[in-house]
Coordinates of C-alpha atoms in Angstrom, one line a residue:
X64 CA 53.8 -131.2 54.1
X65 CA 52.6 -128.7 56.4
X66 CA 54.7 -130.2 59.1
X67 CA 57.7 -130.1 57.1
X68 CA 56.9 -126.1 56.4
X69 CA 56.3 -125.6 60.0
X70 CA 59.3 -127.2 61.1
X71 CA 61.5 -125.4 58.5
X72 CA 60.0 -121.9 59.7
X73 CA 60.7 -123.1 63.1
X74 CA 64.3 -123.5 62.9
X75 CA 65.4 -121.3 60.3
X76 CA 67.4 -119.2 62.2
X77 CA 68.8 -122.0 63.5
X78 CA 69.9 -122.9 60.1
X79 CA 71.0 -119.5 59.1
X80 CA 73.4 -120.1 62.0
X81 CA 74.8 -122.6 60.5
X82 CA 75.1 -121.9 57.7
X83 CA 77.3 -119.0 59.2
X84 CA 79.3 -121.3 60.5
X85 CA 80.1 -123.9 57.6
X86 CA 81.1 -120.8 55.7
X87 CA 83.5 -119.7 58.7
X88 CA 84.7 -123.0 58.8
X89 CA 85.5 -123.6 54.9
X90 CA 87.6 -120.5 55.5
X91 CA 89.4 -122.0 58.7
X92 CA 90.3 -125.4 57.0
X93 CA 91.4 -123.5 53.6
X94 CA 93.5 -121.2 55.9
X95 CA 95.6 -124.3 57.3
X96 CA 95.4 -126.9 54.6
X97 CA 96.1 -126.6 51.0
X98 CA 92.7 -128.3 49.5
X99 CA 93.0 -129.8 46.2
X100 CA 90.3 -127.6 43.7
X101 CA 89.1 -131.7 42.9
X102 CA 88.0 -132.2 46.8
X103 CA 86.5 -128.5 46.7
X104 CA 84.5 -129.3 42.9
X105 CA 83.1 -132.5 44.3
X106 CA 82.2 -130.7 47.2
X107 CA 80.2 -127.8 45.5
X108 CA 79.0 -130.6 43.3
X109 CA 77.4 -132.9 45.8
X110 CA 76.3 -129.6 47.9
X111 CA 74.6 -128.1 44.5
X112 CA 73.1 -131.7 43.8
X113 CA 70.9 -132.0 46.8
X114 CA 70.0 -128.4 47.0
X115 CA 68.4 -129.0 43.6
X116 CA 67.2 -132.3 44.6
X117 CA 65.0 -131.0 47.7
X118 CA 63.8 -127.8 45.9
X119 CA 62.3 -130.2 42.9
X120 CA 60.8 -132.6 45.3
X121 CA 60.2 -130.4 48.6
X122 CA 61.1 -133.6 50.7
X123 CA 63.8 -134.3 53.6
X124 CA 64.4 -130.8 54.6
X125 CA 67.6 -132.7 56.0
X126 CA 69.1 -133.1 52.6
X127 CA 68.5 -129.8 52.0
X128 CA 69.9 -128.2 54.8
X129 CA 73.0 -130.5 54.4
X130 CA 73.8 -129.2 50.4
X131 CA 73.2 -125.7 52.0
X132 CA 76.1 -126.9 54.4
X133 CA 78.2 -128.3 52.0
X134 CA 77.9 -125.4 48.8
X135 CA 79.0 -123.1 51.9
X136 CA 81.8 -125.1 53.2
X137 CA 82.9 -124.8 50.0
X138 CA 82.5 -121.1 49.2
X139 CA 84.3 -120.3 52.1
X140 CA 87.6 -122.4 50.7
X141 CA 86.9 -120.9 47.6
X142 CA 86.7 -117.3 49.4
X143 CA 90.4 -117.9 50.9
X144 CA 92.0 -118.9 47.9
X145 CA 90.5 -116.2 46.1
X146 CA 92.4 -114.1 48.9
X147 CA 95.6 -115.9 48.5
X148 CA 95.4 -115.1 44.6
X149 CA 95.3 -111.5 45.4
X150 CA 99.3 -111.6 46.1
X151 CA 99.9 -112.2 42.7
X152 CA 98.0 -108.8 41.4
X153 CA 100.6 -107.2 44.2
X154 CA 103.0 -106.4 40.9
X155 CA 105.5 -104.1 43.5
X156 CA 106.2 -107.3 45.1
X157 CA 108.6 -107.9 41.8
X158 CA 110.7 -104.7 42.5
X159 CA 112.0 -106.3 45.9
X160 CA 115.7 -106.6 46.4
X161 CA 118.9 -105.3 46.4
X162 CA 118.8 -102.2 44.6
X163 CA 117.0 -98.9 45.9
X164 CA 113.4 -98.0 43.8
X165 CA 111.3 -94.7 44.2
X166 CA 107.8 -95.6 44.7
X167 CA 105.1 -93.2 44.0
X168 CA 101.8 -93.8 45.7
X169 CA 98.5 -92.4 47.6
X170 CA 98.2 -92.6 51.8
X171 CA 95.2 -94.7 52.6
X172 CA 94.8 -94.2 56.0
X173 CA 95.7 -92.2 58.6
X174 CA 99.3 -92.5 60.2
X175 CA 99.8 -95.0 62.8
X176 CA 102.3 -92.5 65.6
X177 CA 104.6 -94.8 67.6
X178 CA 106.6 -94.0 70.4
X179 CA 110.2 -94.1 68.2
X180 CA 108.6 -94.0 64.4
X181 CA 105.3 -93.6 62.4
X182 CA 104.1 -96.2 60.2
X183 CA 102.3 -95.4 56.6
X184 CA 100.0 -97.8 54.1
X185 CA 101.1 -96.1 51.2
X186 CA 98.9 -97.9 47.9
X187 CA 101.5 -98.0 44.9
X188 CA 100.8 -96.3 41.5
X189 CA 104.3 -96.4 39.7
X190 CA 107.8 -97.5 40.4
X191 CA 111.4 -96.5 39.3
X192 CA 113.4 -99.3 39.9
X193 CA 116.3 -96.9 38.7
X194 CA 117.5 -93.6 38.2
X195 CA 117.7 -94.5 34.6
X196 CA 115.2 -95.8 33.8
X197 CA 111.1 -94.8 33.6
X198 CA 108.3 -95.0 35.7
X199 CA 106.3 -98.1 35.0
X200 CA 102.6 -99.3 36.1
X201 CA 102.5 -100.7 39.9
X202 CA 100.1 -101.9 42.4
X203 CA 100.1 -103.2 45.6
X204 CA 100.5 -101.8 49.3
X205 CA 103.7 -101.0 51.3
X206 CA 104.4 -100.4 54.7
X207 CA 106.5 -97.5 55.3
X208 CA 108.5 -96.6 58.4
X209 CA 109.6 -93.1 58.7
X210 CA 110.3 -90.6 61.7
X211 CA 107.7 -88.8 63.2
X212 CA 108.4 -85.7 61.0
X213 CA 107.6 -84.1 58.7
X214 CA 103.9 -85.5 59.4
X215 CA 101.9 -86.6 56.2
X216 CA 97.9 -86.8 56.3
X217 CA 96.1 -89.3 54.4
X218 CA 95.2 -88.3 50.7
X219 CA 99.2 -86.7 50.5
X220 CA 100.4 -88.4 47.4
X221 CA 104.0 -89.3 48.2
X222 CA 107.0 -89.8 46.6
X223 CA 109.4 -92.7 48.5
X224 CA 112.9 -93.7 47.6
X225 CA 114.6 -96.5 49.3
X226 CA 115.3 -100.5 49.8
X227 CA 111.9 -101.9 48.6
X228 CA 111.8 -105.5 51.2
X229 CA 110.2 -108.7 51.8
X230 CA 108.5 -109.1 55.4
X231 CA 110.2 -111.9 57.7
X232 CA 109.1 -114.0 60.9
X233 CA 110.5 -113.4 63.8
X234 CA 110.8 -115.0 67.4
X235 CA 108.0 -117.3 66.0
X236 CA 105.7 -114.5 65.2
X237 CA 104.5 -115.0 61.2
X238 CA 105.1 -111.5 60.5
X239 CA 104.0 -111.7 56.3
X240 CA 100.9 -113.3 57.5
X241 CA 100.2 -110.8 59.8
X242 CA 101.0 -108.1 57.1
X243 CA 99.1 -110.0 54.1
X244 CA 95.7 -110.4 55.9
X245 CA 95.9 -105.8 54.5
X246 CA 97.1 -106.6 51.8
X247 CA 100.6 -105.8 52.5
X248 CA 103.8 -107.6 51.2
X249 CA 106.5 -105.3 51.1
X250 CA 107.9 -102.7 53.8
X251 CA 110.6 -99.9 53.1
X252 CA 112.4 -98.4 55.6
X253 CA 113.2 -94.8 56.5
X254 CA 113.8 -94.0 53.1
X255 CA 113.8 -90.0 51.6
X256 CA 110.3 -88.8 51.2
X257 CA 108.6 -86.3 49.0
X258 CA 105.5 -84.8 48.9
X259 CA 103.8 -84.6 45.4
X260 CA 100.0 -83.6 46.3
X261 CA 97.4 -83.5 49.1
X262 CA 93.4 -84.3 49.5
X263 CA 93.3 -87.2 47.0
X264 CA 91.2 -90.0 48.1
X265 CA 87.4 -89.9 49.5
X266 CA 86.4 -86.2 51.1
X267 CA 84.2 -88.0 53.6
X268 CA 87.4 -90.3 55.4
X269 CA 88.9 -86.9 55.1
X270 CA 86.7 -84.9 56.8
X271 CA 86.4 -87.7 59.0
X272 CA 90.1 -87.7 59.5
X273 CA 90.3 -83.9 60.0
X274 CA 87.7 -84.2 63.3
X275 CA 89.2 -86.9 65.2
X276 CA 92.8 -84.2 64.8
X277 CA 90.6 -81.5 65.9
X278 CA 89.1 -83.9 68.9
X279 CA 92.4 -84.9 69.6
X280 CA 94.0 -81.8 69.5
X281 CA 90.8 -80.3 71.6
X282 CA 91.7 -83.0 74.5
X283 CA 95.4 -81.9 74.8
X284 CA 94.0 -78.6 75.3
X285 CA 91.7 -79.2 78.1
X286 CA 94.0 -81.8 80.0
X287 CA 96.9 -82.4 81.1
X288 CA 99.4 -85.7 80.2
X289 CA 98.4 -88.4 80.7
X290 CA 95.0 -87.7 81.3
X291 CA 94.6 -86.4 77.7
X292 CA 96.3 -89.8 76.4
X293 CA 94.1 -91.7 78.4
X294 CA 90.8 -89.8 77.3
X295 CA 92.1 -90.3 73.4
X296 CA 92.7 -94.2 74.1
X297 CA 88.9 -94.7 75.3
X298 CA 86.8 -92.0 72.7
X299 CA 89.2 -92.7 69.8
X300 CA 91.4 -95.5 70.2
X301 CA 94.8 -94.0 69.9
X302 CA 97.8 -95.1 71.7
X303 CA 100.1 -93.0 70.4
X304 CA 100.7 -90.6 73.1
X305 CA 100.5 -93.1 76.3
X306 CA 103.6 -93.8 78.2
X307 CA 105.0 -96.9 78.7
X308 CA 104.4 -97.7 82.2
X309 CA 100.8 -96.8 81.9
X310 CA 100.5 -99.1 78.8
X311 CA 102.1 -101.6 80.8
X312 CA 99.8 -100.8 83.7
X313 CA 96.8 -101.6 82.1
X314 CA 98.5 -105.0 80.5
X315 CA 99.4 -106.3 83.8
X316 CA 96.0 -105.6 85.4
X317 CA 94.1 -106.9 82.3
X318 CA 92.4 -103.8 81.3
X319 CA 94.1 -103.0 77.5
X320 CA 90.4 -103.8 76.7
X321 CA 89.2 -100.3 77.9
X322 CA 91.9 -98.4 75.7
X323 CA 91.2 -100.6 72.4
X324 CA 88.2 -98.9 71.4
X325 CA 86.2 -102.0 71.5
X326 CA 82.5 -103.6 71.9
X327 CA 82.5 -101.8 75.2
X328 CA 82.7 -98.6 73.9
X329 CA 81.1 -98.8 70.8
X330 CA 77.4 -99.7 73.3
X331 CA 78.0 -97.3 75.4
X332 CA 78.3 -94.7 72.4
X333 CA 75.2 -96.3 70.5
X334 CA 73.2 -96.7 74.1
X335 CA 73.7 -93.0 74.8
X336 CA 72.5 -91.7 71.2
X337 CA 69.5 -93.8 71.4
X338 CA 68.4 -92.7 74.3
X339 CA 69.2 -89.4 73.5
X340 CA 67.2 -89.3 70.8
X341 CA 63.7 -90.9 72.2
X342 CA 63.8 -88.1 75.1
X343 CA 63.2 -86.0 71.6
X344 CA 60.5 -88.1 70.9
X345 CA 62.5 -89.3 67.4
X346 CA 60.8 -92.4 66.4
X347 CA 62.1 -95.7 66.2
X348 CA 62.9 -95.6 62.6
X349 CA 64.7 -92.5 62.4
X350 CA 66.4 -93.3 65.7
X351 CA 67.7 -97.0 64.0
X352 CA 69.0 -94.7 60.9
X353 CA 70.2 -91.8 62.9
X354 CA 72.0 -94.2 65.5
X355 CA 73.5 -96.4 62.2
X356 CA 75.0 -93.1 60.4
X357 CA 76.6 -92.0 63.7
X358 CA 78.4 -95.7 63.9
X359 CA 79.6 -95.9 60.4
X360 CA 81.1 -92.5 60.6
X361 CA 82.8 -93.3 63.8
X362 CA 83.8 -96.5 62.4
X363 CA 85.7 -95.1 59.5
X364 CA 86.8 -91.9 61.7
X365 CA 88.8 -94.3 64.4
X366 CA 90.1 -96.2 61.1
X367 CA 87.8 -99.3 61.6
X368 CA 90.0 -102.5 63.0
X369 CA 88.2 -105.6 63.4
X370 CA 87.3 -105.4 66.8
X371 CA 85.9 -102.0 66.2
X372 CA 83.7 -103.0 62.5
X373 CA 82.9 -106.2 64.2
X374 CA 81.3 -104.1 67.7
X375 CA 79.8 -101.8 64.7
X376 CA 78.0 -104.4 63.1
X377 CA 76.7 -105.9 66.2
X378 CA 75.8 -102.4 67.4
X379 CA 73.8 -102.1 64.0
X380 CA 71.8 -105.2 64.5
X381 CA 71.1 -104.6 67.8
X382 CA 69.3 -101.1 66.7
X383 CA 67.5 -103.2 63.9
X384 CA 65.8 -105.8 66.3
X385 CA 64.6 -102.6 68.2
X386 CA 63.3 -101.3 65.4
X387 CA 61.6 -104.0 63.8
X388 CA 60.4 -105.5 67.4
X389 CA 62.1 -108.5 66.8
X390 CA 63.7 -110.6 69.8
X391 CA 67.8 -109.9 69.0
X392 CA 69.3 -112.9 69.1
X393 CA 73.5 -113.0 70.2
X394 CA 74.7 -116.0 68.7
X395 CA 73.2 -115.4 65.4
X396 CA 73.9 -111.8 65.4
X397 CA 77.8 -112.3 66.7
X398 CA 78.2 -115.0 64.0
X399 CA 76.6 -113.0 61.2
X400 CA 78.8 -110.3 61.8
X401 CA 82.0 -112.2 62.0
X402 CA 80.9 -114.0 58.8
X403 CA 80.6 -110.9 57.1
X404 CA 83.6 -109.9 58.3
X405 CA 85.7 -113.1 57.3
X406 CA 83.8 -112.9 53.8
X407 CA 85.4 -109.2 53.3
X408 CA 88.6 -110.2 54.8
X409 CA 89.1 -114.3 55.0
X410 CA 93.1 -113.8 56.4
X411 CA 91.3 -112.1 60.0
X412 CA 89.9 -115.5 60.8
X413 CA 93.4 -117.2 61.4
X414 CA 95.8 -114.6 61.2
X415 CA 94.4 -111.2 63.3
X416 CA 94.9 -111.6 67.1
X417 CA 92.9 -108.6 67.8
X418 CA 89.4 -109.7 66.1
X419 CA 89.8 -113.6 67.4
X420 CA 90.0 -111.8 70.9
X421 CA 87.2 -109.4 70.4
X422 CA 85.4 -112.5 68.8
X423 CA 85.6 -114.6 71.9
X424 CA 85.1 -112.4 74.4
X425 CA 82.1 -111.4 72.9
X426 CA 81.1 -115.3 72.7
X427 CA 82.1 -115.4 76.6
X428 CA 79.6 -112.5 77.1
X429 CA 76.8 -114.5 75.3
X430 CA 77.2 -118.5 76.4
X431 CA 79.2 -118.5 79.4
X432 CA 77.7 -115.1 81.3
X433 CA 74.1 -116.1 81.5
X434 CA 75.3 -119.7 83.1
X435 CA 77.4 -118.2 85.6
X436 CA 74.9 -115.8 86.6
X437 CA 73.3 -117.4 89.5
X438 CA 77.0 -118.0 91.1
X439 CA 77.0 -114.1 91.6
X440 CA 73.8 -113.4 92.9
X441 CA 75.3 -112.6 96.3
X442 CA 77.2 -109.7 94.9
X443 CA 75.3 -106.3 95.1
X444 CA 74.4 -104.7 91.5
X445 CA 75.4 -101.0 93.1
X446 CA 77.3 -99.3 91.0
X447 CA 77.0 -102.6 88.2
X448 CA 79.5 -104.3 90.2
X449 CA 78.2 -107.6 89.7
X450 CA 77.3 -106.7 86.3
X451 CA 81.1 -106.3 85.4
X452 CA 82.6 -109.1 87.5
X453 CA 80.3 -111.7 85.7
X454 CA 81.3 -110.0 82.1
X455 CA 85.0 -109.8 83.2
X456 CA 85.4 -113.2 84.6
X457 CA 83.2 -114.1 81.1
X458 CA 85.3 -112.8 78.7
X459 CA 88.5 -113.9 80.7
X460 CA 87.9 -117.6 80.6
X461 CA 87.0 -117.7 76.8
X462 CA 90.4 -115.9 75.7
X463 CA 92.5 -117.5 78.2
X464 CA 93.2 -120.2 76.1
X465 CA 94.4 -117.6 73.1
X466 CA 96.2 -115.0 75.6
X467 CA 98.5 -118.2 77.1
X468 CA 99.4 -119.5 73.6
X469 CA 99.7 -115.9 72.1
X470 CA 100.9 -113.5 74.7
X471 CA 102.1 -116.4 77.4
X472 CA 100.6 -113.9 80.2
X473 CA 97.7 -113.9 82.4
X474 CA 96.5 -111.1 84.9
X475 CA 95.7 -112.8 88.4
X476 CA 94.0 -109.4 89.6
X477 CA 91.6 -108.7 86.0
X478 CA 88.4 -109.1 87.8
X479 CA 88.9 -106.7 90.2
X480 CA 90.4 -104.2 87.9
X481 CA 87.6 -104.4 85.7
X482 CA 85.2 -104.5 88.5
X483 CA 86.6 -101.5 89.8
X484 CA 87.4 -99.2 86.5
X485 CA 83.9 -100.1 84.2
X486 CA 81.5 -98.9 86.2
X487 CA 82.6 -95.5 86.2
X488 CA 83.4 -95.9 82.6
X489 CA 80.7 -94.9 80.7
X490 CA 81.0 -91.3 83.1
X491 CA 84.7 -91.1 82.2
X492 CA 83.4 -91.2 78.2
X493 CA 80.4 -88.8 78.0
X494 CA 82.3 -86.0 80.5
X495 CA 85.2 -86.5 78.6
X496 CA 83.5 -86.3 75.3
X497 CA 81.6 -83.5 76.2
X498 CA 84.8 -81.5 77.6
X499 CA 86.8 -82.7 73.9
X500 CA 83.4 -81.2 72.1
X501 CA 83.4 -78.0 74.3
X502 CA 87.3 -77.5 73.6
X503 CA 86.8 -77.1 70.1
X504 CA 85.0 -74.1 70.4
X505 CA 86.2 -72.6 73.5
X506 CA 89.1 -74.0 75.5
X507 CA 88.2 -72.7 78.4
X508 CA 84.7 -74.0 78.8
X509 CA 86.2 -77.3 77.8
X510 CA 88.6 -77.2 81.0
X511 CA 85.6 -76.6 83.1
X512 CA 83.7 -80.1 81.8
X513 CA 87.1 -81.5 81.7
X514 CA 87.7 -80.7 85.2
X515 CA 85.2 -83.1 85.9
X516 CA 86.7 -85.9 83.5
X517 CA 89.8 -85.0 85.2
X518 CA 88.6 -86.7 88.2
X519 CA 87.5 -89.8 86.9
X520 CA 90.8 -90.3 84.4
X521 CA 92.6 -89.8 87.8
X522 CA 90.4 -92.7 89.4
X523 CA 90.9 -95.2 86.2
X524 CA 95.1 -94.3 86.8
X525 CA 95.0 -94.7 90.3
X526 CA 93.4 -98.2 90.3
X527 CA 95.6 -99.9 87.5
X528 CA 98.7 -98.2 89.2
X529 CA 98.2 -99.5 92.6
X530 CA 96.8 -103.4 91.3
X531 CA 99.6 -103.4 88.8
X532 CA 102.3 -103.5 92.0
X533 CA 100.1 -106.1 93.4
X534 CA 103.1 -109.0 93.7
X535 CA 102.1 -111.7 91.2
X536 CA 99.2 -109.4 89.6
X537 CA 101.0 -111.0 86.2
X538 CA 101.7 -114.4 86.0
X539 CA 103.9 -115.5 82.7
X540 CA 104.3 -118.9 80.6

């Protein structure tokens, strides 16, 4: 009996891993197959039966383990479907046709600015299906496309009248997928707008909302375009203002990564607040919770994509194994936080190219780095060149796979590029961040610091612009 105790104590996180992993994987098989509920009962049934079976008798930790297995499988099937039931609550969905409807309904998050329209998650109250008629009970969310002006601010309760549609596939691409995994299964477009109120919703997203403007705004101030586009891809993740041929720059040299707001940045921020806060002699539990506000704010300021909630939550564990003096441990702490993830939001797993990316270039970082290690002990580590190469070529060779069947394009010069552009990076952020902070109170102390931010932006453009005209720097499929 003691052996049995020992050995259980031995490998649970082994077993919490996966565990993990039969959840993510009830979800996976759910998401492709439609399971009959009489395959998921016996399932839960057998799973429950020898959970109960090894708690009476405290014998074969096997059999328990395997019902832990199995009641997970199935709760993560069960999770999915519970997802795909959520269309039916979508009651706009019924207003969908031919004839124009006014919808009335709150902004839930911040506009997404294109380079030809702006795009708005607007969460329906009421509809008027007709000028006739009277406004009746609705819920769901729609996409809206509209110009770039008049701009609307999350909270504005809006008024919207226009053709009320059903998303489509295109070129292959499961575009109501895409759109359901929000909770989205309508779109209008360009239709007349009116503005009925302002500052509903929560005061802290906000507030939140109203600093990144001010950061944004504070950027454009101290530099010029499109170093100021640049600086707001890599602090805040917003796209919105770079041009095209630096966009497609960074695509062909494999470094969107850097613009994307993701893992990357997200340690660098965390790194630099922790160790700002022990030169203050803060202790290690009011660095962990001073460290973990400062990421969930951020999180919800930049609007919190996958990529960027699933860097957050790694982040977070990372400052909990600190502070509890605990070994941190990837592969459980990758998994938990896809898992938790997946369990918020089941449709990511399948149908959101941007976490599956962040998902397995993280995995690269974790399983394939520390093999390839040795192979790059001849590099020097000035400057973290080696460091970067090893991570690059990591992270490469677990999404190649995805980026062929996805995008059909590979960059032939991404080491390099990445080699060359992150180990200045974490420079290019604090200076830059600094000069955006200094702006906000005084422009021209923030062109000083961004003068030297300036410099580094110009190195990051330099680099993609000359590997991008490399010949063959992109190969395509």
């Amino acid at each position: 009996m003691y052996i049995l105790c020992y050995e259980w104590d031995m490998h649970r996180s082994r077993v919490f891993l996966y565990v993990l992993i039969s959840f993510i994987l009830g979800v996976g098989v759910r998401s492709f197959f439609e399971v009959p509920y009489v395959i998921i009962s016996m399932c839960a049934v057998v799973g429950a039966f020898l959970l109960v079976f090894w708690y009476l008798e405290r014998q074969r930790v096997l059999l328990g383990i395997t019902g832990a297995l199995l009641v997970f499988f199935t709760f993560g099937m069960v999770r999915f479907s519970w997802q795909e039931a959520a269309r039916e609550n979508a009651t706009v969905i019924s207003f969908a046709g031919e004839q124009a409807v006014t919808l009335r309904g709150v902004m839930e998050d911040i506009p997404d600015v294109r380079e030809k329209n702006t795009r708005l998650v607007i969460r329906v109250s009421e509809v008027l299906p007709s000028e006739d008629d009277v406004w009746r009970v609705a819920s769901g969310r729609v996409l809206v496309f509209v110009n770039r002006y008049p701009v609307f601010e999350y909270g504005d309760e809006l008024e919207v009248r226009g053709m009320l549609e059903i998303p489509e596939e295109f070129s292959g691409f499961d575009y109501p997928a895409y759109l359901a995994k929000d909770g989205i299964y309508t779109l209008m477009y360009y239709p007349d707008m009116e503005l009925v109120s302002s500052s509903n919703g929560s005061s802290i997203k906000r507030y939140l909302f109203f600093l990144r403007q001010e950061l944004e705004e504070s950027m454009e101030r101290v530099l010029p375009e499109p170093h100021a586009a640049f600086l707001k891809g890599i602090l805040l993740g917003s796209r919105a203002s770079i041009p095209q041929w630096l966009l497609d720059a960074f695509q062909v040299t494999g470094v969107t990564h850097i613009i994307a707001l993701s893992g990357f940045n997200i340690t660098i921020i965390a790194d630099s607040i922790s160790r700002m806060l022990r030169r203050f002699s803060v202790s290690p539990t009011g660095t962990f919770w001073t460290s973990f506000l400062f990421i969930s704010l951020f999180t919800m300021m930049v609007g919190a994509s996958p990529s960027i909630v699933r860097a957050s939550l790694m982040g977070a564990l990372v400052l909990l194994a600190a502070k509890e003096g605990r070994q941190y441990q990837g592969p459980n702490a990758l998994t938990f936080a896809g898992a938790v993830m997946i369990l918020q939001n089941p449709s990511i797993l399948r149908f959101d190219v941007a976490f599956q990316l962040s998902f397995l270039a993280t995995a690269g970082l974790l399983f394939v780095a520390p093999r390839l290690g040795p192979k790059f002990s001849f590099l020097p580590e000035m400057f973290g060149l080696r460091s970067n190469l090893l991570t690059t070529i990591s992270a490469q060779l677990t999404v190649l796979p995805l980026l062929i069947y996805t995008f059909g394009t590979v960059s032939l010069v991404s080491p390099v590029s990445n080699m060359l552009i992150l180990s200045l990076m974490p420079l290019t952020m604090l200076f830059g961040f600094l000069a955006a902070l200094m702006g906000m109170g005084w422009a021209g102390a923030g062109v000083l610091a961004g003068g030297i931010a300036y410099v580094f932006i110009s190195y990051h453009i330099w680099v993609v612009t000359v590997l991008s005209a490399v010949p063959f720097a992109m190969i395509s499929f």
